[in-house]
């Protein structure tokens, strides 16, 4: 059995939409600039569609969930814990694993990166210890996140259970994939210019 996705394009289980190709002319909710935005764009592109073929509603999760559950949008591209918190039966059309999404990054000022290398490595070591603790104590992680977000504990626990906590250095492969994402967004007219990812991802 495939692991439960932590990011997906979903439709109601009763929907006649059975595939990404069926989204042509449909209303799709997504949060602008999120990884779910990439999931939607890439999935459409992989099925011969563009954003011009769908009616995109840019909504934050707090607004997208009631719109989806009330049928005001036909599909929703969303990530956890909101995916785990959907209150109606759904079907997934595509997931993050289909398009190589889901990478999260730590960002630092260039000055801090170049002038405070010892402190930077101390921060990274602390993050690594935190991730090791989180991987071994997922129930406590879920409780902390439920308190801080106000989301239902059971929803957060389902979300946390899908996560493999761990810190990884940026590799050339990661940089190349992020550049591909940036290139694709720019080609779709969703970025004013194409950033050069390698300039923002020096070796640690």
PDB file of C-alpha atoms in Angstrom:
ATOM      1  CA  UNK A   1       0.000   0.000   0.000  1.00  0.00           C
ATOM      2  CA  UNK A   2       1.354   3.451  -0.924  1.00  0.00           C
ATOM      3  CA  UNK A   3       1.957   5.835   1.979  1.00  0.00           C
ATOM      4  CA  UNK A   4      -0.782   8.363   2.587  1.00  0.00           C
ATOM      5  CA  UNK A   5       0.111  11.612   0.794  1.00  0.00           C
ATOM      6  CA  UNK A   6       0.839  14.789   2.710  1.00  0.00           C
ATOM      7  CA  UNK A   7      -0.016  16.952  -0.324  1.00  0.00           C
ATOM      8  CA  UNK A   8      -2.608  16.347  -3.023  1.00  0.00           C
ATOM      9  CA  UNK A   9      -5.067  17.747  -5.527  1.00  0.00           C
ATOM     10  CA  UNK A  10      -8.377  16.530  -4.206  1.00  0.00           C
ATOM     11  CA  UNK A  11     -11.996  16.419  -5.355  1.00  0.00           C
ATOM     12  CA  UNK A  12     -15.088  15.228  -3.490  1.00  0.00           C
ATOM     13  CA  UNK A  13     -15.410  11.461  -3.560  1.00  0.00           C
ATOM     14  CA  UNK A  14     -18.732  11.889  -5.384  1.00  0.00           C
ATOM     15  CA  UNK A  15     -17.237  14.132  -8.112  1.00  0.00           C
ATOM     16  CA  UNK A  16     -17.363  13.132 -11.770  1.00  0.00           C
ATOM     17  CA  UNK A  17     -13.779  14.427 -12.058  1.00  0.00           C
ATOM     18  CA  UNK A  18     -11.595  11.334 -12.235  1.00  0.00           C
ATOM     19  CA  UNK A  19      -8.245  12.681 -13.423  1.00  0.00           C
ATOM     20  CA  UNK A  20      -6.197  15.856 -13.741  1.00  0.00           C
ATOM     21  CA  UNK A  21      -7.242  16.037 -17.403  1.00  0.00           C
ATOM     22  CA  UNK A  22     -10.859  16.361 -16.244  1.00  0.00           C
ATOM     23  CA  UNK A  23     -10.014  19.664 -14.535  1.00  0.00           C
ATOM     24  CA  UNK A  24     -10.296  21.546 -17.839  1.00  0.00           C
ATOM     25  CA  UNK A  25     -12.778  24.380 -17.303  1.00  0.00           C
ATOM     26  CA  UNK A  26     -13.147  23.572 -13.579  1.00  0.00           C
ATOM     27  CA  UNK A  27     -12.632  25.756 -10.521  1.00  0.00           C
ATOM     28  CA  UNK A  28      -9.516  24.869  -8.517  1.00  0.00           C
ATOM     29  CA  UNK A  29      -8.492  26.421  -5.187  1.00  0.00           C
ATOM     30  CA  UNK A  30      -4.817  26.812  -4.301  1.00  0.00           C
ATOM     31  CA  UNK A  31      -2.652  29.080  -2.162  1.00  0.00           C
ATOM     32  CA  UNK A  32      -0.461  31.307  -4.321  1.00  0.00           C
ATOM     33  CA  UNK A  33       3.272  30.606  -4.014  1.00  0.00           C
ATOM     34  CA  UNK A  34       2.842  27.442  -1.962  1.00  0.00           C
ATOM     35  CA  UNK A  35       4.222  24.014  -2.774  1.00  0.00           C
ATOM     36  CA  UNK A  36       0.633  23.079  -3.634  1.00  0.00           C
ATOM     37  CA  UNK A  37       0.809  25.794  -6.306  1.00  0.00           C
ATOM     38  CA  UNK A  38       3.687  23.848  -7.885  1.00  0.00           C
ATOM     39  CA  UNK A  39       1.755  20.600  -7.519  1.00  0.00           C
ATOM     40  CA  UNK A  40      -1.149  22.085  -9.456  1.00  0.00           C
ATOM     41  CA  UNK A  41       0.970  23.725 -12.162  1.00  0.00           C
ATOM     42  CA  UNK A  42       3.161  20.671 -12.715  1.00  0.00           C
ATOM     43  CA  UNK A  43       0.226  18.257 -12.706  1.00  0.00           C
ATOM     44  CA  UNK A  44      -1.627  20.343 -15.281  1.00  0.00           C
ATOM     45  CA  UNK A  45       1.496  20.570 -17.445  1.00  0.00           C
ATOM     46  CA  UNK A  46       2.057  16.807 -17.229  1.00  0.00           C
ATOM     47  CA  UNK A  47      -1.465  16.321 -18.571  1.00  0.00           C
ATOM     48  CA  UNK A  48      -1.237  18.784 -21.437  1.00  0.00           C
ATOM     49  CA  UNK A  49      -3.010  21.646 -19.641  1.00  0.00           C
ATOM     50  CA  UNK A  50      -2.014  25.098 -18.379  1.00  0.00           C
ATOM     51  CA  UNK A  51      -3.462  27.533 -15.865  1.00  0.00           C
ATOM     52  CA  UNK A  52      -5.425  29.040 -18.746  1.00  0.00           C
ATOM     53  CA  UNK A  53      -7.388  25.790 -18.983  1.00  0.00           C
ATOM     54  CA  UNK A  54      -8.723  25.985 -15.416  1.00  0.00           C
ATOM     55  CA  UNK A  55     -10.365  28.637 -13.260  1.00  0.00           C
ATOM     56  CA  UNK A  56      -7.878  29.195 -10.436  1.00  0.00           C
ATOM     57  CA  UNK A  57      -9.102  30.615  -7.120  1.00  0.00           C
ATOM     58  CA  UNK A  58      -6.190  31.832  -5.006  1.00  0.00           C
ATOM     59  CA  UNK A  59      -7.316  31.150  -1.447  1.00  0.00           C
ATOM     60  CA  UNK A  60      -5.574  30.610   1.863  1.00  0.00           C
ATOM     61  CA  UNK A  61      -6.431  27.255   3.490  1.00  0.00           C
ATOM     62  CA  UNK A  62      -8.825  28.838   6.006  1.00  0.00           C
ATOM     63  CA  UNK A  63     -10.945  30.145   3.121  1.00  0.00           C
ATOM     64  CA  UNK A  64     -10.335  27.275   0.697  1.00  0.00           C
ATOM     65  CA  UNK A  65     -11.606  24.533   3.003  1.00  0.00           C
ATOM     66  CA  UNK A  66     -15.164  25.892   3.414  1.00  0.00           C
ATOM     67  CA  UNK A  67     -15.265  26.763  -0.292  1.00  0.00           C
ATOM     68  CA  UNK A  68     -14.276  23.195  -1.167  1.00  0.00           C
ATOM     69  CA  UNK A  69     -16.629  21.530   1.291  1.00  0.00           C
ATOM     70  CA  UNK A  70     -19.517  23.752   0.138  1.00  0.00           C
ATOM     71  CA  UNK A  71     -18.874  22.923  -3.518  1.00  0.00           C
ATOM     72  CA  UNK A  72     -17.899  26.475  -4.494  1.00  0.00           C
ATOM     73  CA  UNK A  73     -14.710  25.084  -6.062  1.00  0.00           C
ATOM     74  CA  UNK A  74     -14.429  21.763  -7.861  1.00  0.00           C
ATOM     75  CA  UNK A  75     -10.951  20.808  -6.659  1.00  0.00           C
ATOM     76  CA  UNK A  76      -8.381  21.869  -4.092  1.00  0.00           C
ATOM     77  CA  UNK A  77      -4.586  21.613  -4.218  1.00  0.00           C
ATOM     78  CA  UNK A  78      -3.537  21.478  -0.575  1.00  0.00           C
ATOM     79  CA  UNK A  79      -0.950  20.223   1.915  1.00  0.00           C
ATOM     80  CA  UNK A  80      -0.992  18.866   5.455  1.00  0.00           C
ATOM     81  CA  UNK A  81      -2.264  19.365   8.067  1.00  0.00           C
ATOM     82  CA  UNK A  82      -5.151  20.863   6.083  1.00  0.00           C
ATOM     83  CA  UNK A  83      -5.335  17.819   3.810  1.00  0.00           C
ATOM     84  CA  UNK A  84      -5.739  15.548   6.823  1.00  0.00           C
ATOM     85  CA  UNK A  85      -8.383  17.908   8.216  1.00  0.00           C
ATOM     86  CA  UNK A  86     -10.810  17.830   5.295  1.00  0.00           C
ATOM     87  CA  UNK A  87     -14.192  16.942   6.769  1.00  0.00           C
ATOM     88  CA  UNK A  88     -15.739  15.254   3.718  1.00  0.00           C
ATOM     89  CA  UNK A  89     -14.771  12.119   1.754  1.00  0.00           C
ATOM     90  CA  UNK A  90     -12.313  12.966  -1.042  1.00  0.00           C
ATOM     91  CA  UNK A  91     -10.380  11.417  -3.908  1.00  0.00           C
ATOM     92  CA  UNK A  92      -6.832  12.394  -4.895  1.00  0.00           C
ATOM     93  CA  UNK A  93      -6.046  13.239  -8.516  1.00  0.00           C
ATOM     94  CA  UNK A  94      -2.311  13.809  -7.977  1.00  0.00           C
ATOM     95  CA  UNK A  95       0.084  13.958  -5.045  1.00  0.00           C
ATOM     96  CA  UNK A  96       3.360  15.652  -4.214  1.00  0.00           C
ATOM     97  CA  UNK A  97       5.266  12.450  -4.892  1.00  0.00           C
ATOM     98  CA  UNK A  98       4.053  12.587  -8.502  1.00  0.00           C
ATOM     99  CA  UNK A  99       5.827  15.899  -9.175  1.00  0.00           C
ATOM    100  CA  UNK A 100       8.750  15.955  -6.732  1.00  0.00           C
ATOM    101  CA  UNK A 101       7.363  18.550  -4.385  1.00  0.00           C
ATOM    102  CA  UNK A 102       7.439  19.008  -0.649  1.00  0.00           C
ATOM    103  CA  UNK A 103      10.962  20.349  -0.054  1.00  0.00           C
ATOM    104  CA  UNK A 104      11.223  22.908   2.756  1.00  0.00           C
ATOM    105  CA  UNK A 105      14.152  25.262   3.235  1.00  0.00           C
ATOM    106  CA  UNK A 106      15.787  27.312   5.964  1.00  0.00           C
ATOM    107  CA  UNK A 107      16.657  30.819   4.788  1.00  0.00           C
ATOM    108  CA  UNK A 108      19.351  33.135   6.117  1.00  0.00           C
ATOM    109  CA  UNK A 109      20.587  36.617   5.316  1.00  0.00           C
ATOM    110  CA  UNK A 110      23.695  36.573   3.135  1.00  0.00           C
ATOM    111  CA  UNK A 111      25.577  38.580   5.761  1.00  0.00           C
ATOM    112  CA  UNK A 112      24.775  36.069   8.485  1.00  0.00           C
ATOM    113  CA  UNK A 113      25.767  33.189   6.214  1.00  0.00           C
ATOM    114  CA  UNK A 114      29.150  34.687   5.327  1.00  0.00           C
ATOM    115  CA  UNK A 115      30.082  36.414   8.600  1.00  0.00           C
ATOM    116  CA  UNK A 116      28.752  34.036  11.283  1.00  0.00           C
ATOM    117  CA  UNK A 117      29.796  30.598  10.105  1.00  0.00           C
ATOM    118  CA  UNK A 118      30.418  29.167  13.585  1.00  0.00           C
ATOM    119  CA  UNK A 119      27.015  30.309  14.774  1.00  0.00           C
ATOM    120  CA  UNK A 120      25.442  28.984  11.574  1.00  0.00           C
ATOM    121  CA  UNK A 121      26.852  25.517  12.248  1.00  0.00           C
ATOM    122  CA  UNK A 122      25.620  25.698  15.856  1.00  0.00           C
ATOM    123  CA  UNK A 123      22.126  26.510  14.576  1.00  0.00           C
ATOM    124  CA  UNK A 124      22.238  23.609  12.120  1.00  0.00           C
ATOM    125  CA  UNK A 125      23.362  21.230  14.882  1.00  0.00           C
ATOM    126  CA  UNK A 126      20.463  22.387  17.060  1.00  0.00           C
ATOM    127  CA  UNK A 127      18.004  21.854  14.202  1.00  0.00           C
ATOM    128  CA  UNK A 128      19.394  18.362  13.637  1.00  0.00           C
ATOM    129  CA  UNK A 129      18.936  17.503  17.325  1.00  0.00           C
ATOM    130  CA  UNK A 130      15.399  18.907  17.211  1.00  0.00           C
ATOM    131  CA  UNK A 131      14.553  16.784  14.180  1.00  0.00           C
ATOM    132  CA  UNK A 132      15.967  13.667  15.834  1.00  0.00           C
ATOM    133  CA  UNK A 133      13.797  14.327  18.885  1.00  0.00           C
ATOM    134  CA  UNK A 134      10.725  15.003  16.737  1.00  0.00           C
ATOM    135  CA  UNK A 135      11.156  11.781  14.778  1.00  0.00           C
ATOM    136  CA  UNK A 136      11.294   9.815  18.032  1.00  0.00           C
ATOM    137  CA  UNK A 137       8.454  11.711  19.778  1.00  0.00           C
ATOM    138  CA  UNK A 138       5.723  12.279  17.215  1.00  0.00           C
ATOM    139  CA  UNK A 139       2.890  12.176  19.754  1.00  0.00           C
ATOM    140  CA  UNK A 140       4.465  15.076  21.656  1.00  0.00           C
ATOM    141  CA  UNK A 141       5.087  16.944  18.392  1.00  0.00           C
ATOM    142  CA  UNK A 142       1.422  16.568  17.470  1.00  0.00           C
ATOM    143  CA  UNK A 143       0.327  17.856  20.875  1.00  0.00           C
ATOM    144  CA  UNK A 144       2.598  20.904  20.599  1.00  0.00           C
ATOM    145  CA  UNK A 145       1.388  21.728  17.083  1.00  0.00           C
ATOM    146  CA  UNK A 146      -2.260  21.210  17.999  1.00  0.00           C
ATOM    147  CA  UNK A 147      -1.904  23.711  20.835  1.00  0.00           C
ATOM    148  CA  UNK A 148      -0.064  26.250  18.709  1.00  0.00           C
ATOM    149  CA  UNK A 149      -2.335  26.009  15.643  1.00  0.00           C
ATOM    150  CA  UNK A 150      -5.687  25.378  17.292  1.00  0.00           C
ATOM    151  CA  UNK A 151      -6.261  22.408  14.975  1.00  0.00           C
ATOM    152  CA  UNK A 152      -7.817  19.192  16.214  1.00  0.00           C
ATOM    153  CA  UNK A 153      -5.233  16.870  17.778  1.00  0.00           C
ATOM    154  CA  UNK A 154      -6.354  13.870  15.718  1.00  0.00           C
ATOM    155  CA  UNK A 155      -5.922  15.872  12.494  1.00  0.00           C
ATOM    156  CA  UNK A 156      -2.457  17.064  13.469  1.00  0.00           C
ATOM    157  CA  UNK A 157      -1.449  13.562  14.584  1.00  0.00           C
ATOM    158  CA  UNK A 158      -2.389  12.128  11.170  1.00  0.00           C
ATOM    159  CA  UNK A 159      -0.326  14.847   9.517  1.00  0.00           C
ATOM    160  CA  UNK A 160       2.725  14.408  11.759  1.00  0.00           C
ATOM    161  CA  UNK A 161       2.653  10.641  11.294  1.00  0.00           C
ATOM    162  CA  UNK A 162       3.419  11.129   7.578  1.00  0.00           C
ATOM    163  CA  UNK A 163       6.537  13.214   8.211  1.00  0.00           C
ATOM    164  CA  UNK A 164      10.081  11.876   8.240  1.00  0.00           C
ATOM    165  CA  UNK A 165      11.853  14.570  10.240  1.00  0.00           C
ATOM    166  CA  UNK A 166      15.457  15.220   9.294  1.00  0.00           C
ATOM    167  CA  UNK A 167      17.846  17.956   8.173  1.00  0.00           C
ATOM    168  CA  UNK A 168      19.548  17.546   4.802  1.00  0.00           C
ATOM    169  CA  UNK A 169      22.198  19.649   3.108  1.00  0.00           C
ATOM    170  CA  UNK A 170      21.354  21.179  -0.248  1.00  0.00           C
ATOM    171  CA  UNK A 171      22.706  19.103  -3.132  1.00  0.00           C
ATOM    172  CA  UNK A 172      23.193  19.941  -6.819  1.00  0.00           C
ATOM    173  CA  UNK A 173      20.163  17.758  -7.543  1.00  0.00           C
ATOM    174  CA  UNK A 174      17.986  19.835  -5.188  1.00  0.00           C
ATOM    175  CA  UNK A 175      19.232  23.074  -6.752  1.00  0.00           C
ATOM    176  CA  UNK A 176      18.509  21.734 -10.244  1.00  0.00           C
ATOM    177  CA  UNK A 177      14.979  20.718  -9.253  1.00  0.00           C
ATOM    178  CA  UNK A 178      14.279  24.109  -7.690  1.00  0.00           C
ATOM    179  CA  UNK A 179      15.579  25.768 -10.849  1.00  0.00           C
ATOM    180  CA  UNK A 180      13.200  23.616 -12.884  1.00  0.00           C
ATOM    181  CA  UNK A 181      10.330  24.772 -10.686  1.00  0.00           C
ATOM    182  CA  UNK A 182      11.343  28.426 -11.088  1.00  0.00           C
ATOM    183  CA  UNK A 183      11.708  28.022 -14.857  1.00  0.00           C
ATOM    184  CA  UNK A 184       8.260  26.448 -15.102  1.00  0.00           C
ATOM    185  CA  UNK A 185       6.591  29.212 -13.089  1.00  0.00           C
ATOM    186  CA  UNK A 186       8.319  31.864 -15.193  1.00  0.00           C
ATOM    187  CA  UNK A 187       7.309  30.190 -18.451  1.00  0.00           C
ATOM    188  CA  UNK A 188       3.697  30.181 -17.267  1.00  0.00           C
ATOM    189  CA  UNK A 189       3.911  33.928 -16.617  1.00  0.00           C
ATOM    190  CA  UNK A 190       3.603  33.480 -12.850  1.00  0.00           C
ATOM    191  CA  UNK A 191       6.994  35.090 -12.109  1.00  0.00           C
ATOM    192  CA  UNK A 192       8.193  38.427 -13.502  1.00  0.00           C
ATOM    193  CA  UNK A 193      11.648  36.944 -14.138  1.00  0.00           C
ATOM    194  CA  UNK A 194      13.507  33.690 -13.610  1.00  0.00           C
ATOM    195  CA  UNK A 195      15.653  33.579 -10.456  1.00  0.00           C
ATOM    196  CA  UNK A 196      19.000  31.790 -10.496  1.00  0.00           C
ATOM    197  CA  UNK A 197      18.573  29.361  -7.615  1.00  0.00           C
ATOM    198  CA  UNK A 198      22.262  28.471  -7.347  1.00  0.00           C
ATOM    199  CA  UNK A 199      23.055  32.050  -6.288  1.00  0.00           C
ATOM    200  CA  UNK A 200      20.864  31.592  -3.213  1.00  0.00           C
ATOM    201  CA  UNK A 201      22.072  28.094  -2.362  1.00  0.00           C
ATOM    202  CA  UNK A 202      25.805  28.136  -1.562  1.00  0.00           C
ATOM    203  CA  UNK A 203      27.420  25.185   0.171  1.00  0.00           C
ATOM    204  CA  UNK A 204      27.150  25.131   3.959  1.00  0.00           C
TER     205      UNK A 204
END
